C-alpha atoms as one frame of an Amber mdcrd trajectory, in Angstrom:
protein
 245.756 166.090 141.533 246.870 167.349 144.924 250.055 168.572 143.225 248.123
 171.210 141.297 246.520 172.434 144.514 250.003 172.911 146.014 251.236 174.556
 142.812 248.264 176.956 142.811 248.857 177.849 146.438 252.584 178.498 145.901
 251.937 180.753 142.923 249.071 182.638 144.589 251.235 183.377 147.656 254.011
 184.781 145.465 251.675 186.837 143.284 249.737 188.318 146.202 252.616 189.437
 148.436 251.638 192.735 150.071 255.271 193.590 150.830 256.756 193.519 147.341
 255.998 192.331 143.850 258.153 190.817 141.157 257.705 190.067 137.484 254.630
 187.783 137.282 256.345 185.305 134.949 259.232 184.890 137.392 256.832 183.999
 140.212 255.936 180.803 138.350 259.496 179.499 138.131 260.032 177.916 141.574
 256.550 176.394 141.828 256.800 175.081 138.250 260.177 173.465 138.942 258.740
 171.678 141.994 255.579 170.681 140.146 257.411 169.055 137.241 260.777 167.834
 138.545 259.398 166.458 141.787 255.607 166.124 141.749 254.792 165.099 138.184
 257.931 162.980 137.880 257.041 161.138 141.105 253.410 160.699 140.047 254.576
 159.155 136.774 256.789 156.751 138.733 260.210 158.185 137.909 262.951 157.973
 140.548 263.876 161.188 142.367 266.300 163.288 140.363 265.387 161.734 136.998
 263.791 164.927 135.685 265.665 168.237 135.947 264.821 171.730 134.714 267.855
 173.814 133.752 267.025 177.518 133.646 267.740 180.003 130.873 269.617 177.720
 128.501 270.925 179.634 125.485 270.316 178.149 122.039 272.865 180.014 119.933
 271.801 178.423 116.646 268.301 179.934 116.865 269.377 182.988 118.876 267.004
 182.600 121.787 266.867 181.308 125.331 263.880 179.223 126.474 263.121 179.467
 130.174 264.093 175.831 130.735 265.875 172.950 129.105 264.511 169.691 130.506
 266.597 166.590 131.029 265.341 163.087 131.672 268.103 160.960 133.124 271.121
 162.466 131.472 269.458 163.233 128.124 268.027 166.532 126.919 264.380 165.821
 126.060 262.814 169.246 125.543 262.275 172.841 126.519 259.731 174.869 128.498
 258.743 178.458 127.787 256.992 180.276 130.637 254.747 183.289 130.085 253.117
 185.618 132.598 249.833 184.391 134.101 246.949 185.241 131.810 249.012 185.319
 128.627 247.917 181.841 127.616 249.783 178.904 126.141 248.982 179.409 122.464
 251.977 181.218 120.963 250.126 181.640 117.641 247.883 184.187 119.385 250.561
 186.330 121.025 250.427 189.956 119.933 253.518 191.288 121.697 256.360 191.670
 119.130 258.901 190.021 121.473 256.670 186.985 122.034 255.873 186.676 118.324
 259.565 186.847 117.375 260.436 184.340 120.079 257.776 181.906 118.800 259.207
 182.209 115.286 262.467 180.898 116.723 261.128 178.375 119.244 258.706 176.658
 116.881 261.624 174.828 115.282 262.151 172.872 118.515 261.004 169.243 118.439
 259.570 169.094 121.998 258.415 172.349 123.593 256.000 172.980 126.441 254.393
 176.420 126.766 252.712 177.531 129.989 251.425 180.632 131.735 250.744 178.656
 134.910 247.063 178.264 134.026 247.348 176.758 130.543 249.733 174.148 129.201
 250.423 173.169 125.597 252.825 170.785 123.892 254.438 171.688 120.548 256.537
 169.610 118.204 258.194 171.380 115.285 255.643 174.186 115.497 252.607 171.883
 115.584 250.262 171.712 118.562 250.041 168.189 119.986 246.550 167.488 121.251
 244.793 170.443 122.854 245.721 173.315 125.133 244.908 172.220 128.668 243.640
 174.794 131.148 243.553 174.409 134.911 240.241 174.936 136.676 240.145 178.079
 138.810 242.444 181.086 138.838 246.116 180.669 139.676 246.320 184.226 141.014
 243.349 184.139 143.389 242.149 180.571 143.988 245.370 179.079 145.349 244.657
 175.623 146.764 241.303 175.477 144.985 242.993 175.257 141.561 242.347 171.869
 139.942 243.707 170.031 136.912 241.766 168.130 134.292 242.856 164.486 133.903
 244.478 165.199 130.539 247.233 167.254 132.161 249.142 164.206 133.395 249.026
 162.737 129.885 250.458 165.943 128.432 253.391 165.818 130.855 253.907 162.119
 130.185 254.040 162.798 126.428 256.488 165.636 126.989 258.793 163.700 129.312
 258.869 160.486 127.283 259.537 162.096 123.914 262.435 160.585 122.043 263.958
 161.890 118.843 263.154 160.207 115.560 266.448 159.193 113.912
């Protein structure tokens, strides 16, 4: 997927700036928004503007704020939690108290995507759907050489087409 090459390049440029550095997790935000809302959505055949990522949406009932709420058309279909590169996308393995507490709250969500830019996982009500998918290469150093396994598009399709069970 050429999209992943562009994503890898965008992230690598941000993470390797010699002039200034920012929080590594935050450097994924812009490239991730472009990857999903434009690239993946287009690749899956959705009209422009169908998929939108809304940042830092507060969920008062579970007292947390995932990095993104994701809408498809005008309907809320899920959430994305972004972690710093290298942290992984398996929240069951997080050792940081903040991340562990956050997972305790987020695992109640019915459609949740976790990513650290290199790994992607889909969770429904605290259960992993399929496997954790890892990009080939290193998001911090390989830039345009980063590649995606074929299963990644399926994971995004599953995430974006989820519909609640009445």
